Coordinates of C-alpha atoms in Angstrom, one line a residue:
M1 CA 0.0 0.0 0.0
F2 CA 2.9 2.4 0.8
S3 CA 5.3 1.3 -2.0
N4 CA 5.4 4.6 -3.9
A5 CA 5.8 7.0 -0.9
T6 CA 8.3 7.6 1.8
D7 CA 7.4 6.7 5.4
E8 CA 7.2 10.4 6.2
Q9 CA 4.8 11.1 3.3
V10 CA 2.6 8.2 4.3
L11 CA 2.3 9.3 7.9
R12 CA 1.4 12.8 6.7
R13 CA -1.3 11.6 4.3
A14 CA -2.7 8.4 5.9
S15 CA -5.9 8.5 8.0
V16 CA -5.7 7.9 11.8
Y17 CA -6.9 4.4 11.2
E18 CA -4.2 3.6 8.6
R19 CA -1.6 4.9 11.0
A20 CA -3.0 2.7 13.8
L21 CA -3.3 -0.4 11.8
G22 CA -0.3 -0.2 9.5
A23 CA -0.2 -3.0 7.0
S24 CA -3.3 -4.6 8.6
F25 CA -5.4 -1.8 7.1
D26 CA -5.4 -3.7 3.7
A27 CA -7.1 -6.7 5.4
L28 CA -10.3 -4.6 5.8
D29 CA -13.1 -5.2 3.4
P30 CA -12.8 -2.7 0.4
M31 CA -16.0 -0.9 1.5
L32 CA -14.6 -0.3 5.0
R33 CA -11.3 0.9 3.5
V34 CA -13.2 3.8 2.0
Y35 CA -14.9 4.6 5.3
F36 CA -11.7 4.3 7.4
G37 CA -9.3 5.7 4.8
S38 CA -8.3 9.2 4.0
I39 CA -10.7 12.0 3.2
P40 CA -9.4 14.4 0.6
L41 CA -9.1 18.1 1.6
G42 CA -12.3 19.9 0.6
A43 CA -14.3 16.7 0.8
V44 CA -16.6 15.2 3.4
G45 CA -17.7 11.7 4.2
R46 CA -21.5 11.4 4.6
G47 CA -23.5 8.5 5.8
E48 CA -27.3 7.9 6.4
G49 CA -29.1 5.0 7.9
T50 CA -31.2 3.6 10.7
F51 CA -30.3 2.3 14.1
E52 CA -32.4 -0.7 15.1
E53 CA -31.6 0.3 18.7
A54 CA -30.1 3.4 20.1
G55 CA -29.6 5.2 23.3
F56 CA -29.4 4.8 27.1
T57 CA -29.5 1.2 28.4
G58 CA -28.4 1.7 32.1
P59 CA -30.3 2.1 35.4
T60 CA -32.7 5.0 35.9
L61 CA -30.5 6.6 38.6
L62 CA -27.8 7.2 36.0
R63 CA -30.1 9.0 33.5
P64 CA -29.5 12.5 34.9
V65 CA -25.8 12.1 34.5
I66 CA -26.3 11.0 30.9
R67 CA -28.4 14.1 30.3
L68 CA -25.5 16.3 31.4
F69 CA -23.2 14.4 29.0
A70 CA -25.8 14.9 26.2
N71 CA -25.6 18.7 26.7
H72 CA -22.0 18.4 25.7
R73 CA -22.7 16.1 22.7
V74 CA -21.6 12.9 24.5
L75 CA -24.2 10.0 24.7
C76 CA -28.0 10.4 24.7
P77 CA -30.5 9.8 27.5
E78 CA -33.3 8.7 25.1
R79 CA -33.8 5.0 24.2
E80 CA -35.7 4.1 21.0
S81 CA -35.9 1.6 18.1
D82 CA -35.7 2.4 14.4
V83 CA -33.9 5.7 14.9
P84 CA -32.8 7.5 11.7
F85 CA -29.3 8.9 11.8
R86 CA -26.7 10.6 9.7
I87 CA -22.9 11.1 10.1
E88 CA -20.4 13.5 8.6
N89 CA -16.7 12.9 8.7
R90 CA -14.1 15.5 7.8
V91 CA -10.5 16.3 8.4
D92 CA -9.8 19.7 9.9
G93 CA -6.8 22.0 9.5
S94 CA -4.8 20.3 12.2
G95 CA -5.3 16.9 10.6
A96 CA -7.8 15.6 13.2
L97 CA -10.7 13.5 11.9
R98 CA -13.9 15.1 13.1
A99 CA -17.2 13.3 13.2
D100 CA -20.8 14.6 13.9
R101 CA -23.6 12.0 14.4
V102 CA -27.2 13.1 14.5
F103 CA -29.8 10.8 16.1
A104 CA -33.3 11.6 15.1
F105 CA -35.3 10.5 18.1
S106 CA -39.1 10.9 18.0
R107 CA -39.2 13.9 20.4
R108 CA -35.9 15.6 19.5
S109 CA -32.6 15.1 17.7
R110 CA -29.4 14.5 19.5
R111 CA -25.9 15.2 18.3
M112 CA -22.7 13.4 19.2
S113 CA -19.4 14.9 18.2
D114 CA -15.8 13.7 18.5
A115 CA -12.3 14.3 17.1
M116 CA -9.7 11.6 16.5
T117 CA -5.9 11.9 16.4
P118 CA -3.1 9.4 16.3
G119 CA -2.0 8.2 19.8
P120 CA 1.1 6.6 21.2
R121 CA 2.0 2.9 20.4
G122 CA -0.5 2.6 17.6
T123 CA -3.5 3.8 19.5
I124 CA -6.1 6.4 18.5
V125 CA -7.0 9.3 20.8
D126 CA -10.7 10.2 20.6
R127 CA -11.8 13.4 22.2
L128 CA -15.5 13.4 22.8
G129 CA -18.0 16.3 22.9
R130 CA -18.1 19.9 21.8
R131 CA -14.9 20.9 23.5
G132 CA -13.2 17.5 23.6
G133 CA -13.4 17.3 27.4
L134 CA -13.5 13.5 27.6
E135 CA -10.7 11.5 26.1
V136 CA -10.9 7.8 25.2
R137 CA -7.9 6.0 24.0
L138 CA -8.7 3.2 21.5
R139 CA -6.8 0.3 20.0
A140 CA -7.9 -0.9 16.6
H141 CA -7.7 -4.4 15.0
V142 CA -9.1 -6.1 12.0
D143 CA -11.4 -9.1 12.5
A144 CA -12.6 -11.1 9.5
G145 CA -12.5 -8.0 7.3
G146 CA -14.2 -5.8 9.8
M147 CA -12.9 -3.2 12.3
Q148 CA -13.0 -3.4 16.0
L149 CA -12.0 -0.6 18.4
D150 CA -11.5 -1.3 22.1
S151 CA -11.0 1.4 24.7
V152 CA -7.7 1.1 26.6
G153 CA -7.7 4.4 28.6
L154 CA -9.7 7.4 29.8
A155 CA -8.8 10.9 30.6
A156 CA -10.4 14.3 31.3
R157 CA -9.3 17.6 29.6
V158 CA -9.7 20.6 31.9
R159 CA -8.3 24.0 30.9
G160 CA -5.4 22.5 28.9
L161 CA -4.6 19.9 31.5
R162 CA -4.9 16.1 30.8
I163 CA -6.1 14.2 33.9
P164 CA -6.0 10.4 33.6
L165 CA -9.1 8.7 34.9
P166 CA -9.6 5.2 36.3
A167 CA -10.7 2.6 33.7
V168 CA -14.3 2.5 35.0
A169 CA -15.8 2.5 31.6
R170 CA -15.3 0.4 28.5
V171 CA -16.1 1.2 24.9
I172 CA -16.3 -1.4 22.1
V173 CA -17.0 -0.4 18.5
R174 CA -17.5 -3.0 15.7
E175 CA -17.9 -2.1 12.0
R176 CA -18.5 -4.6 9.2
V177 CA -20.1 -5.0 5.8
D178 CA -23.8 -5.7 6.0
D179 CA -24.1 -9.2 4.4
R180 CA -27.9 -8.9 4.2
S181 CA -27.9 -5.6 2.3
P182 CA -25.2 -5.0 -0.5
G183 CA -23.7 -1.5 -0.4
R184 CA -24.5 -1.0 3.3
Q185 CA -22.2 -1.3 6.4
R186 CA -23.1 -2.1 10.0
V187 CA -22.0 -0.5 13.2
D188 CA -22.4 -1.7 16.7
V189 CA -21.3 0.5 19.7
R190 CA -21.4 -0.6 23.3
V191 CA -20.5 1.5 26.4
S192 CA -20.3 -0.2 29.8
V193 CA -19.5 1.0 33.3
A194 CA -18.0 -1.1 36.1
L195 CA -20.6 -2.5 38.5
L196 CA -23.4 -1.1 36.3
G197 CA -22.9 -3.0 33.1
E198 CA -24.0 -1.6 29.7
V199 CA -25.2 2.0 29.9
F200 CA -25.4 3.1 26.2
A201 CA -25.5 1.4 22.8
Y202 CA -26.4 1.8 19.2
A203 CA -26.5 -0.7 16.3
G204 CA -27.7 -0.4 12.8
S205 CA -26.7 -0.1 9.1
F206 CA -26.0 2.8 6.7
V207 CA -24.7 3.8 3.3
Y208 CA -21.6 6.0 3.1
R209 CA -20.0 8.1 0.4
I210 CA -17.3 10.7 0.1
E211 CA -18.1 13.8 -1.8
P212 CA -17.0 17.4 -2.3
S213 CA -18.3 19.5 0.6
G214 CA -21.1 21.0 -1.5
G215 CA -21.2 18.8 -4.6
T216 CA -22.0 15.6 -6.3
P217 CA -21.3 12.2 -4.6
T218 CA -18.1 10.4 -5.5
T219 CA -18.7 7.0 -4.1
G220 CA -15.6 4.9 -3.4
V221 CA -13.0 7.6 -3.4
R222 CA -9.8 7.0 -1.5
T223 CA -7.0 9.5 -1.3
P224 CA -4.0 8.0 -3.3
L225 CA -0.9 7.5 -1.2

């Protein structure tokens, strides 16, 4: 994959997932290589689909805390089935991969935002929320052509300070091609907390394309390395 570019050029152009996976990136299904690959400058990745399930799955006593997180675009206190959603991925001027997800619940829409950057030792640093105040460190690996991300660390960002947190929460993200629906991919996200079990989840399928920020879809585009 990197045969015609120097290591320095590859690191500068590769996506955060390509950096984390290295040569294993090519083991992903071609459809997922588009989703997890580079997004050209001036382009945006857009996806639309439906979650069969989405939202809060924990005990009632925890819901007020989740509402506070939701105000900062982290998690959602609602819980519904067949929730329409859309996602936009783009690379900002600093090279961070920024994602915005909109969940169209029946009573209101909720937005979840995050920004990903390369982390140490092949990890991915995901800063969640409007201001990136909650940091989750993720490790990626390929499983039967699909992607799995597992959390390996948590931290809070307060006024420029990074404060490591106990590993009381775990995040697992699985993405794969939808074998039942050609052209669609599936995502399954689970968040669990020690002693409480699963507190948040969403799972469903969507179609994804990369297109100019205000133009015609260009399905299947990957930035050449």
